Amino acid sequence: MRIAINTGGGDAPGLNAVIRAAVLAAQGRGWDVVGIRRGYSGLFKPHGIVPLTERAVSGITHMGGTILGTSNRGNPFSFPVERSGGTVEMVDRSDQVISRIEELGIDCLIAVGGDGSLRIAAELANKGLKVVGVPKTIDNDLDATAVTFGFHTAVQTATDAIGKLHSTAEAHQRVMVVELMGRHAGWIALFAGFASTADVILIPEIPYDLARVAEKIGERWAEGSEFAIIVVAEGAVPKGGEASYLEKPALSGGRRLGGVAKMIAWQLEELTGHETRSLVLGHLQRGGEPIAFDRILSLSFGTAAVELIAKGQFGCMVALDPPRVRGVPLAQAVSKLKTVPLDHELILSARAMGISFGD
Ligand code: F6P
């Protein structure tokens, strides 16, 4: 038996722990393991396939990033190919991916990724590739698993950062608006905002009204707490409006989520008369060492993926269904974006404590 592992999409703390666990579990069964570098691109590159031995995965559990590299531009169904004259054409290379995997004698692929990468894995499975998925994303927006690895580390990083904002906000009697990742789901903002006792948390699931946010800031000043911390998810939407995007024609898709904190800060300064500053925490949330929870989850996912292969459960993704890790069909796993339910216990608790959601 020979299996391959690749990591695709944005990185998340815990990827290396998955790789280590899968390699050790596979070797324990006498299987051979290789890694495909940078998503699927390694299949077509001179040094793109690397042997994953016990030695290769030694001492990597705690490391952020991925020893295999990753890419969010390597969709084999829409692969960018540079043509003469510098133009880029998107071509379907999925058949080549499958035949190259066969050529390399690979019996099954473990695809570690978020919804984009797992969607690709599901499509490759439909075309006959034996593949098992592992859910990764700091955004925690995959519905079929109770939690994705990387999420809790991102929450910890954001919580630590917001903690530091408190003192500078208080020293200057300022409003600080901090923008967190999460795409169209508010998980990171909700958890980090709650843990760091933000005054206002704005998430895509609850459209905000800045007049209500300004009211909350007014209350803070009235009660003698002359500073405020506002946590906003990058995908937050104003009532009756749209999420903020950074427009750049050269971007794939032409635009990228972002800019909401700056926009809100300017408007709030006008509305409240209080000095306001904004910051975007950005990719810091994806970097660094996974916390213990994510290491444990990643290691469990890695061994569970090998277990699924051993049972012949291809076309599945490992998922946490507490207290167990089990397999769910990939097609089901990518069918729905997991957003924060409006009656989530953290929302209810936060409201009970006077935290505003801007609604
Ligand atoms: O999916 C994870 C994520 O970190 C999102 O929260 C964010 O919008 C996106 O990736 C940014 O990705 P990149 O800058 O790598 O394109």
mmCIF file of N, CA and C in Angstrom, residues 203-333:
data_model
loop_
_atom_site.group_PDB
_atom_site.id
_atom_site.type_symbol
_atom_site.label_atom_id
_atom_site.label_comp_id
_atom_site.label_asym_id
_atom_site.label_seq_id
_atom_site.Cartn_x
_atom_site.Cartn_y
_atom_site.Cartn_z
ATOM 1 N N ILE A 203 -20.599 40.185 13.849
ATOM 2 C CA ILE A 203 -20.377 38.960 13.065
ATOM 3 C C ILE A 203 -21.332 38.949 11.865
ATOM 4 N N PRO A 204 -20.958 38.237 10.798
ATOM 5 C CA PRO A 204 -21.787 38.252 9.592
ATOM 6 C C PRO A 204 -23.220 37.775 9.833
ATOM 7 N N GLU A 205 -23.399 36.912 10.815
ATOM 8 C CA GLU A 205 -24.721 36.329 11.051
ATOM 9 C C GLU A 205 -25.694 37.347 11.644
ATOM 10 N N ILE A 206 -25.173 38.431 12.246
ATOM 11 C CA ILE A 206 -26.051 39.444 12.860
ATOM 12 C C ILE A 206 -25.723 40.795 12.221
ATOM 13 N N PRO A 207 -26.468 41.197 11.184
ATOM 14 C CA PRO A 207 -26.180 42.483 10.537
ATOM 15 C C PRO A 207 -26.201 43.618 11.570
ATOM 16 N N TYR A 208 -25.231 44.519 11.455
ATOM 17 C CA TYR A 208 -25.082 45.558 12.478
ATOM 18 C C TYR A 208 -25.633 46.910 12.037
ATOM 19 N N ASP A 209 -25.943 47.710 13.056
ATOM 20 C CA ASP A 209 -26.404 49.077 12.841
ATOM 21 C C ASP A 209 -25.414 49.946 13.637
ATOM 22 N N LEU A 210 -24.659 50.794 12.960
ATOM 23 C CA LEU A 210 -23.604 51.536 13.661
ATOM 24 C C LEU A 210 -24.152 52.481 14.721
ATOM 25 N N ALA A 211 -25.414 52.895 14.542
ATOM 26 C CA ALA A 211 -26.019 53.771 15.553
ATOM 27 C C ALA A 211 -26.100 53.027 16.895
ATOM 28 N N ARG A 212 -26.370 51.703 16.815
ATOM 29 C CA ARG A 212 -26.450 50.901 18.060
ATOM 30 C C ARG A 212 -25.069 50.723 18.671
ATOM 31 N N VAL A 213 -24.076 50.594 17.813
ATOM 32 C CA VAL A 213 -22.697 50.449 18.308
ATOM 33 C C VAL A 213 -22.290 51.757 18.998
ATOM 34 N N ALA A 214 -22.632 52.889 18.371
ATOM 35 C CA ALA A 214 -22.305 54.203 18.942
ATOM 36 C C ALA A 214 -22.991 54.375 20.300
ATOM 37 N N GLU A 215 -24.221 53.871 20.384
ATOM 38 C CA GLU A 215 -24.963 53.926 21.662
ATOM 39 C C GLU A 215 -24.204 53.193 22.766
ATOM 40 N N LYS A 216 -23.706 52.009 22.412
ATOM 41 C CA LYS A 216 -22.966 51.195 23.389
ATOM 42 C C LYS A 216 -21.696 51.933 23.838
ATOM 43 N N ILE A 217 -21.054 52.589 22.893
ATOM 44 C CA ILE A 217 -19.836 53.344 23.244
ATOM 45 C C ILE A 217 -20.218 54.499 24.181
ATOM 46 N N GLY A 218 -21.331 55.146 23.862
ATOM 47 C CA GLY A 218 -21.831 56.238 24.708
ATOM 48 C C GLY A 218 -22.060 55.758 26.140
ATOM 49 N N GLU A 219 -22.639 54.557 26.253
ATOM 50 C CA GLU A 219 -22.899 53.986 27.595
ATOM 51 C C GLU A 219 -21.583 53.785 28.349
ATOM 52 N N ARG A 220 -20.569 53.318 27.627
ATOM 53 C CA ARG A 220 -19.262 53.084 28.272
ATOM 54 C C ARG A 220 -18.740 54.390 28.870
ATOM 55 N N TRP A 221 -18.797 55.437 28.077
ATOM 56 C CA TRP A 221 -18.288 56.723 28.566
ATOM 57 C C TRP A 221 -19.143 57.221 29.744
ATOM 58 N N ALA A 222 -20.456 57.043 29.614
ATOM 59 C CA ALA A 222 -21.362 57.523 30.656
ATOM 60 C C ALA A 222 -21.097 56.838 31.998
ATOM 61 N N GLU A 223 -20.697 55.548 31.911
ATOM 62 C CA GLU A 223 -20.458 54.824 33.178
ATOM 63 C C GLU A 223 -19.013 54.995 33.670
ATOM 64 N N GLY A 224 -18.253 55.823 32.974
ATOM 65 C CA GLY A 224 -16.894 56.136 33.429
ATOM 66 C C GLY A 224 -15.815 55.224 32.869
ATOM 67 N N SER A 225 -16.185 54.299 31.975
ATOM 68 C CA SER A 225 -15.169 53.438 31.329
ATOM 69 C C SER A 225 -14.880 54.074 29.973
ATOM 70 N N GLU A 226 -13.919 54.972 29.961
ATOM 71 C CA GLU A 226 -13.753 55.791 28.751
ATOM 72 C C GLU A 226 -12.841 55.151 27.705
ATOM 73 N N PHE A 227 -13.156 53.960 27.310
ATOM 74 C CA PHE A 227 -12.511 53.289 26.171
ATOM 75 C C PHE A 227 -13.432 52.149 25.760
ATOM 76 N N ALA A 228 -13.244 51.672 24.532
ATOM 77 C CA ALA A 228 -14.090 50.558 24.087
ATOM 78 C C ALA A 228 -13.344 49.691 23.086
ATOM 79 N N ILE A 229 -13.632 48.394 23.162
ATOM 80 C CA ILE A 229 -13.020 47.426 22.241
ATOM 81 C C ILE A 229 -14.132 46.830 21.371
ATOM 82 N N ILE A 230 -13.938 46.965 20.074
ATOM 83 C CA ILE A 230 -14.923 46.426 19.127
ATOM 84 C C ILE A 230 -14.245 45.357 18.279
ATOM 85 N N VAL A 231 -14.796 44.171 18.308
ATOM 86 C CA VAL A 231 -14.245 43.076 17.507
ATOM 87 C C VAL A 231 -15.174 42.877 16.316
ATOM 88 N N VAL A 232 -14.609 42.936 15.118
ATOM 89 C CA VAL A 232 -15.459 42.783 13.936
ATOM 90 C C VAL A 232 -14.909 41.669 13.047
ATOM 91 N N ALA A 233 -15.791 40.778 12.637
ATOM 92 C CA ALA A 233 -15.391 39.714 11.708
ATOM 93 C C ALA A 233 -15.230 40.330 10.332
ATOM 94 N N GLU A 234 -14.247 39.830 9.564
ATOM 95 C CA GLU A 234 -13.993 40.430 8.244
ATOM 96 C C GLU A 234 -15.220 40.370 7.335
ATOM 97 N N GLY A 235 -16.123 39.422 7.600
ATOM 98 C CA GLY A 235 -17.297 39.277 6.731
ATOM 99 C C GLY A 235 -18.538 39.952 7.281
ATOM 100 N N ALA A 236 -18.376 40.776 8.339
ATOM 101 C CA ALA A 236 -19.563 41.411 8.959
ATOM 102 C C ALA A 236 -20.279 42.303 7.952
ATOM 103 N N VAL A 237 -21.612 42.353 8.083
ATOM 104 C CA VAL A 237 -22.411 43.145 7.134
ATOM 105 C C VAL A 237 -23.284 44.148 7.876
ATOM 106 N N PRO A 238 -23.378 45.372 7.352
ATOM 107 C CA PRO A 238 -24.300 46.327 7.954
ATOM 108 C C PRO A 238 -25.729 45.949 7.584
ATOM 109 N N LYS A 239 -26.691 46.365 8.399
ATOM 110 C CA LYS A 239 -28.102 46.083 8.088
ATOM 111 C C LYS A 239 -28.429 46.613 6.701
ATOM 112 N N GLY A 240 -28.978 45.774 5.865
ATOM 113 C CA GLY A 240 -29.379 46.189 4.516
ATOM 114 C C GLY A 240 -28.198 46.439 3.593
ATOM 115 N N GLY A 241 -26.990 46.092 4.025
ATOM 116 C CA GLY A 241 -25.814 46.363 3.185
ATOM 117 C C GLY A 241 -25.050 45.102 2.830
ATOM 118 N N GLU A 242 -23.793 45.277 2.455
ATOM 119 C CA GLU A 242 -22.948 44.165 2.005
ATOM 120 C C GLU A 242 -21.662 44.113 2.796
ATOM 121 N N ALA A 243 -20.988 42.995 2.765
ATOM 122 C CA ALA A 243 -19.664 42.882 3.397
ATOM 123 C C ALA A 243 -18.675 43.803 2.672
ATOM 124 N N SER A 244 -17.574 44.154 3.354
ATOM 125 C CA SER A 244 -16.567 45.033 2.737
ATOM 126 C C SER A 244 -15.540 44.205 1.982
ATOM 127 N N TYR A 245 -15.184 44.686 0.816
ATOM 128 C CA TYR A 245 -14.174 44.000 0.009
ATOM 129 C C TYR A 245 -13.074 44.964 -0.387
ATOM 130 N N LEU A 246 -11.859 44.423 -0.492
ATOM 131 C CA LEU A 246 -10.753 45.195 -1.049
ATOM 132 C C LEU A 246 -10.746 44.846 -2.532
ATOM 133 N N GLU A 247 -10.899 45.852 -3.354
ATOM 134 C CA GLU A 247 -10.998 45.597 -4.793
ATOM 135 C C GLU A 247 -9.626 45.713 -5.427
ATOM 136 N N LYS A 248 -9.284 44.733 -6.239
ATOM 137 C CA LYS A 248 -8.053 44.828 -7.021
ATOM 138 C C LYS A 248 -8.243 43.939 -8.239
ATOM 139 N N PRO A 249 -8.281 44.514 -9.423
ATOM 140 C CA PRO A 249 -8.609 43.720 -10.607
ATOM 141 C C PRO A 249 -7.720 42.508 -10.792
ATOM 142 N N ALA A 250 -6.433 42.587 -10.352
ATOM 143 C CA ALA A 250 -5.529 41.458 -10.590
ATOM 144 C C ALA A 250 -5.790 40.277 -9.655
ATOM 145 N N LEU A 251 -6.618 40.476 -8.626
ATOM 146 C CA LEU A 251 -6.888 39.380 -7.688
ATOM 147 C C LEU A 251 -7.746 38.329 -8.372
ATOM 148 N N SER A 252 -7.540 37.056 -7.998
ATOM 149 C CA SER A 252 -8.430 36.051 -8.567
ATOM 150 C C SER A 252 -9.806 36.353 -7.999
ATOM 151 N N GLY A 253 -10.784 36.477 -8.885
ATOM 152 C CA GLY A 253 -12.124 36.843 -8.429
ATOM 153 C C GLY A 253 -12.268 38.353 -8.304
ATOM 154 N N GLY A 254 -11.153 39.093 -8.413
ATOM 155 C CA GLY A 254 -11.215 40.553 -8.449
ATOM 156 C C GLY A 254 -11.333 41.233 -7.103
ATOM 157 N N ARG A 255 -11.704 40.516 -6.058
ATOM 158 C CA ARG A 255 -11.854 41.175 -4.767
ATOM 159 C C ARG A 255 -11.625 40.197 -3.629
ATOM 160 N N ARG A 256 -11.315 40.766 -2.468
ATOM 161 C CA ARG A 256 -10.997 39.950 -1.293
ATOM 162 C C ARG A 256 -11.680 40.607 -0.093
ATOM 163 N N LEU A 257 -12.230 39.794 0.788
ATOM 164 C CA LEU A 257 -12.880 40.339 1.985
ATOM 165 C C LEU A 257 -11.904 41.182 2.775
ATOM 166 N N GLY A 258 -12.345 42.312 3.296
ATOM 167 C CA GLY A 258 -11.444 43.112 4.134
ATOM 168 C C GLY A 258 -11.819 44.583 4.131
ATOM 169 N N GLY A 259 -11.310 45.286 5.113
ATOM 170 C CA GLY A 259 -11.501 46.737 5.156
ATOM 171 C C GLY A 259 -12.617 47.202 6.071
ATOM 172 N N VAL A 260 -13.340 46.246 6.665
ATOM 173 C CA VAL A 260 -14.505 46.644 7.460
ATOM 174 C C VAL A 260 -14.100 47.436 8.715
ATOM 175 N N ALA A 261 -12.977 47.062 9.341
ATOM 176 C CA ALA A 261 -12.584 47.737 10.595
ATOM 177 C C ALA A 261 -12.284 49.212 10.339
ATOM 178 N N LYS A 262 -11.551 49.478 9.273
ATOM 179 C CA LYS A 262 -11.184 50.861 8.969
ATOM 180 C C LYS A 262 -12.448 51.693 8.680
ATOM 181 N N MET A 263 -13.337 51.121 7.904
ATOM 182 C CA MET A 263 -14.556 51.831 7.536
ATOM 183 C C MET A 263 -15.402 52.142 8.783
ATOM 184 N N ILE A 264 -15.533 51.121 9.636
ATOM 185 C CA ILE A 264 -16.327 51.292 10.852
ATOM 186 C C ILE A 264 -15.675 52.336 11.766
ATOM 187 N N ALA A 265 -14.348 52.283 11.872
ATOM 188 C CA ALA A 265 -13.641 53.206 12.772
ATOM 189 C C ALA A 265 -13.894 54.656 12.346
ATOM 190 N N TRP A 266 -13.806 54.915 11.043
ATOM 191 C CA TRP A 266 -14.037 56.283 10.572
ATOM 192 C C TRP A 266 -15.458 56.746 10.884
ATOM 193 N N GLN A 267 -16.393 55.861 10.605
ATOM 194 C CA GLN A 267 -17.797 56.245 10.818
ATOM 195 C C GLN A 267 -18.098 56.427 12.307
ATOM 196 N N LEU A 268 -17.507 55.565 13.147
ATOM 197 C CA LEU A 268 -17.785 55.671 14.586
ATOM 198 C C LEU A 268 -17.185 56.949 15.175
ATOM 199 N N GLU A 269 -16.035 57.338 14.664
ATOM 200 C CA GLU A 269 -15.412 58.567 15.167
ATOM 201 C C GLU A 269 -16.354 59.749 14.909
ATOM 202 N N GLU A 270 -16.948 59.734 13.715
ATOM 203 C CA GLU A 270 -17.915 60.792 13.375
ATOM 204 C C GLU A 270 -19.125 60.725 14.306
ATOM 205 N N LEU A 271 -19.634 59.515 14.503
ATOM 206 C CA LEU A 271 -20.874 59.348 15.274
ATOM 207 C C LEU A 271 -20.688 59.639 16.768
ATOM 208 N N THR A 272 -19.518 59.281 17.315
ATOM 209 C CA THR A 272 -19.357 59.382 18.776
ATOM 210 C C THR A 272 -18.508 60.570 19.218
ATOM 211 N N GLY A 273 -17.665 61.053 18.321
ATOM 212 C CA GLY A 273 -16.750 62.135 18.695
ATOM 213 C C GLY A 273 -15.544 61.624 19.476
ATOM 214 N N HIS A 274 -15.448 60.303 19.650
ATOM 215 C CA HIS A 274 -14.291 59.751 20.371
ATOM 216 C C HIS A 274 -13.239 59.268 19.381
ATOM 217 N N GLU A 275 -11.973 59.508 19.778
ATOM 218 C CA GLU A 275 -10.876 59.094 18.909
ATOM 219 C C GLU A 275 -10.942 57.570 18.709
ATOM 220 N N THR A 276 -10.831 57.152 17.465
ATOM 221 C CA THR A 276 -10.997 55.722 17.159
ATOM 222 C C THR A 276 -9.860 55.252 16.256
ATOM 223 N N ARG A 277 -9.354 54.085 16.518
ATOM 224 C CA ARG A 277 -8.292 53.489 15.695
ATOM 225 C C ARG A 277 -8.718 52.083 15.289
ATOM 226 N N SER A 278 -8.159 51.623 14.168
ATOM 227 C CA SER A 278 -8.510 50.263 13.732
ATOM 228 C C SER A 278 -7.253 49.465 13.438
ATOM 229 N N LEU A 279 -7.363 48.159 13.516
ATOM 230 C CA LEU A 279 -6.275 47.303 13.054
ATOM 231 C C LEU A 279 -6.843 45.996 12.523
ATOM 232 N N VAL A 280 -6.067 45.391 11.626
ATOM 233 C CA VAL A 280 -6.462 44.107 11.036
ATOM 234 C C VAL A 280 -5.455 43.081 11.544
ATOM 235 N N LEU A 281 -5.939 42.082 12.253
ATOM 236 C CA LEU A 281 -4.990 41.102 12.820
ATOM 237 C C LEU A 281 -4.417 40.193 11.733
ATOM 238 N N GLY A 282 -5.216 39.932 10.711
ATOM 239 C CA GLY A 282 -4.722 39.249 9.508
ATOM 240 C C GLY A 282 -4.116 37.878 9.736
ATOM 241 N N HIS A 283 -3.036 37.612 8.981
ATOM 242 C CA HIS A 283 -2.494 36.255 8.916
ATOM 243 C C HIS A 283 -1.771 35.808 10.186
ATOM 244 N N LEU A 284 -1.600 36.722 11.137
ATOM 245 C CA LEU A 284 -1.069 36.294 12.443
ATOM 246 C C LEU A 284 -1.952 35.185 13.009
ATOM 247 N N GLN A 285 -3.250 35.265 12.669
ATOM 248 C CA GLN A 285 -4.200 34.280 13.197
ATOM 249 C C GLN A 285 -3.955 32.887 12.646
ATOM 250 N N ARG A 286 -3.278 32.807 11.509
ATOM 251 C CA ARG A 286 -3.028 31.490 10.910
ATOM 252 C C ARG A 286 -1.671 30.921 11.316
ATOM 253 N N GLY A 287 -0.801 31.799 11.844
ATOM 254 C CA GLY A 287 0.575 31.364 12.073
ATOM 255 C C GLY A 287 0.817 30.822 13.462
ATOM 256 N N GLY A 288 2.034 30.353 13.652
ATOM 257 C CA GLY A 288 2.484 29.936 14.988
ATOM 258 C C GLY A 288 2.115 28.515 15.348
ATOM 259 N N GLU A 289 2.522 28.152 16.555
ATOM 260 C CA GLU A 289 2.340 26.778 17.039
ATOM 261 C C GLU A 289 0.881 26.495 17.391
ATOM 262 N N PRO A 290 0.402 25.304 17.067
ATOM 263 C CA PRO A 290 -0.951 24.948 17.510
ATOM 264 C C PRO A 290 -0.990 24.783 19.032
ATOM 265 N N ILE A 291 -2.071 25.227 19.646
ATOM 266 C CA ILE A 291 -2.236 24.990 21.081
ATOM 267 C C ILE A 291 -2.535 23.497 21.291
ATOM 268 N N ALA A 292 -2.479 23.057 22.543
ATOM 269 C CA ALA A 292 -2.612 21.612 22.824
ATOM 270 C C ALA A 292 -3.885 21.025 22.214
ATOM 271 N N PHE A 293 -5.018 21.762 22.323
ATOM 272 C CA PHE A 293 -6.282 21.232 21.797
ATOM 273 C C PHE A 293 -6.140 20.895 20.312
ATOM 274 N N ASP A 294 -5.554 21.832 19.554
ATOM 275 C CA ASP A 294 -5.426 21.601 18.110
ATOM 276 C C ASP A 294 -4.422 20.502 17.789
ATOM 277 N N ARG A 295 -3.377 20.369 18.615
ATOM 278 C CA ARG A 295 -2.425 19.269 18.381
ATOM 279 C C ARG A 295 -3.139 17.931 18.560
ATOM 280 N N ILE A 296 -3.933 17.864 19.633
ATOM 281 C CA ILE A 296 -4.634 16.601 19.945
ATOM 282 C C ILE A 296 -5.623 16.265 18.827
ATOM 283 N N LEU A 297 -6.380 17.297 18.404
ATOM 284 C CA LEU A 297 -7.377 17.077 17.340
ATOM 285 C C LEU A 297 -6.678 16.665 16.042
ATOM 286 N N SER A 298 -5.604 17.353 15.710
ATOM 287 C CA SER A 298 -4.891 17.062 14.456
ATOM 288 C C SER A 298 -4.289 15.668 14.468
ATOM 289 N N LEU A 299 -3.687 15.311 15.586
ATOM 290 C CA LEU A 299 -3.089 13.968 15.673
ATOM 291 C C LEU A 299 -4.188 12.906 15.552
ATOM 292 N N SER A 300 -5.330 13.165 16.207
ATOM 293 C CA SER A 300 -6.430 12.188 16.133
ATOM 294 C C SER A 300 -6.970 12.101 14.705
ATOM 295 N N PHE A 301 -7.095 13.259 14.041
ATOM 296 C CA PHE A 301 -7.582 13.258 12.657
ATOM 297 C C PHE A 301 -6.613 12.484 11.747
ATOM 298 N N GLY A 302 -5.322 12.656 11.980
ATOM 299 C CA GLY A 302 -4.322 11.983 11.131
ATOM 300 C C GLY A 302 -4.433 10.472 11.224
ATOM 301 N N THR A 303 -4.542 9.968 12.456
ATOM 302 C CA THR A 303 -4.625 8.497 12.594
ATOM 303 C C THR A 303 -5.990 8.001 12.095
ATOM 304 N N ALA A 304 -7.038 8.822 12.318
ATOM 305 C CA ALA A 304 -8.376 8.412 11.872
ATOM 306 C C ALA A 304 -8.434 8.325 10.342
ATOM 307 N N ALA A 305 -7.706 9.200 9.657
ATOM 308 C CA ALA A 305 -7.708 9.168 8.187
ATOM 309 C C ALA A 305 -7.124 7.841 7.700
ATOM 310 N N VAL A 306 -6.046 7.404 8.371
ATOM 311 C CA VAL A 306 -5.424 6.130 7.981
ATOM 312 C C VAL A 306 -6.378 4.960 8.271
ATOM 313 N N GLU A 307 -7.069 5.074 9.374
ATOM 314 C CA GLU A 307 -8.055 4.054 9.764
ATOM 315 C C GLU A 307 -9.153 3.937 8.681
ATOM 316 N N LEU A 308 -9.618 5.082 8.186
ATOM 317 C CA LEU A 308 -10.656 5.063 7.148
ATOM 318 C C LEU A 308 -10.135 4.358 5.890
ATOM 319 N N ILE A 309 -8.880 4.665 5.542
ATOM 320 C CA ILE A 309 -8.296 4.027 4.348
ATOM 321 C C ILE A 309 -8.236 2.516 4.560
ATOM 322 N N ALA A 310 -7.787 2.130 5.768
ATOM 323 C CA ALA A 310 -7.667 0.692 6.059
ATOM 324 C C ALA A 310 -9.019 -0.012 5.934
ATOM 325 N N LYS A 311 -10.093 0.714 6.279
ATOM 326 C CA LYS A 311 -11.437 0.117 6.197
ATOM 327 C C LYS A 311 -12.028 0.240 4.798
ATOM 328 N N GLY A 312 -11.299 0.921 3.909
ATOM 329 C CA GLY A 312 -11.797 1.101 2.540
ATOM 330 C C GLY A 312 -12.885 2.150 2.441
ATOM 331 N N GLN A 313 -12.952 3.045 3.448
ATOM 332 C CA GLN A 313 -13.982 4.105 3.419
ATOM 333 C C GLN A 313 -13.464 5.330 2.655
ATOM 334 N N PHE A 314 -13.397 5.192 1.325
ATOM 335 C CA PHE A 314 -12.883 6.298 0.522
ATOM 336 C C PHE A 314 -14.005 7.300 0.247
ATOM 337 N N GLY A 315 -13.618 8.510 -0.197
ATOM 338 C CA GLY A 315 -14.633 9.538 -0.492
ATOM 339 C C GLY A 315 -15.229 10.094 0.783
ATOM 340 N N CYS A 316 -14.520 9.893 1.903
ATOM 341 C CA CYS A 316 -15.017 10.373 3.200
ATOM 342 C C CYS A 316 -14.068 11.399 3.800
ATOM 343 N N MET A 317 -14.555 12.116 4.780
ATOM 344 C CA MET A 317 -13.733 13.061 5.531
ATOM 345 C C MET A 317 -13.796 12.656 6.996
ATOM 346 N N VAL A 318 -12.686 12.793 7.721
ATOM 347 C CA VAL A 318 -12.756 12.537 9.153
ATOM 348 C C VAL A 318 -13.428 13.745 9.811
ATOM 349 N N ALA A 319 -14.229 13.476 10.826
ATOM 350 C CA ALA A 319 -14.966 14.571 11.465
ATOM 351 C C ALA A 319 -15.044 14.299 12.955
ATOM 352 N N LEU A 320 -15.013 15.372 13.741
ATOM 353 C CA LEU A 320 -15.184 15.206 15.182
ATOM 354 C C LEU A 320 -16.672 15.225 15.491
ATOM 355 N N ASP A 321 -17.113 14.102 16.056
ATOM 356 C CA ASP A 321 -18.501 13.986 16.483
ATOM 357 C C ASP A 321 -18.377 13.561 17.943
ATOM 358 N N PRO A 322 -18.177 14.552 18.851
ATOM 359 C CA PRO A 322 -17.715 14.226 20.211
ATOM 360 C C PRO A 322 -18.500 13.097 20.860
ATOM 361 N N PRO A 323 -17.837 12.176 21.526
ATOM 362 C CA PRO A 323 -16.391 12.149 21.787
ATOM 363 C C PRO A 323 -15.598 11.429 20.708
ATOM 364 N N ARG A 324 -16.236 11.069 19.594
ATOM 365 C CA ARG A 324 -15.538 10.241 18.607
ATOM 366 C C ARG A 324 -15.106 11.019 17.376
ATOM 367 N N VAL A 325 -14.143 10.434 16.656
ATOM 368 C CA VAL A 325 -13.812 10.922 15.317
ATOM 369 C C VAL A 325 -14.326 9.856 14.357
ATOM 370 N N ARG A 326 -15.135 10.277 13.380
ATOM 371 C CA ARG A 326 -15.700 9.282 12.463
ATOM 372 C C ARG A 326 -15.622 9.789 11.033
ATOM 373 N N GLY A 327 -16.005 8.943 10.100
ATOM 374 C CA GLY A 327 -15.975 9.344 8.693
ATOM 375 C C GLY A 327 -17.339 9.838 8.236
ATOM 376 N N VAL A 328 -17.354 10.923 7.463
ATOM 377 C CA VAL A 328 -18.614 11.393 6.848
ATOM 378 C C VAL A 328 -18.332 11.561 5.354
ATOM 379 N N PRO A 329 -19.346 11.334 4.505
ATOM 380 C CA PRO A 329 -19.091 11.469 3.070
ATOM 381 C C PRO A 329 -18.604 12.882 2.729
ATOM 382 N N LEU A 330 -17.592 12.971 1.871
ATOM 383 C CA LEU A 330 -17.031 14.277 1.490
ATOM 384 C C LEU A 330 -18.111 15.193 0.911
ATOM 385 N N ALA A 331 -18.988 14.602 0.100
ATOM 386 C CA ALA A 331 -20.024 15.415 -0.552
ATOM 387 C C ALA A 331 -20.895 16.100 0.501
ATOM 388 N N GLN A 332 -21.193 15.361 1.576
ATOM 389 C CA GLN A 332 -22.008 15.938 2.657
ATOM 390 C C GLN A 332 -21.206 17.004 3.415
ATOM 391 N N ALA A 333 -19.914 16.712 3.589
ATOM 392 C CA ALA A 333 -19.056 17.619 4.369
ATOM 393 C C ALA A 333 -18.944 18.997 3.734
#
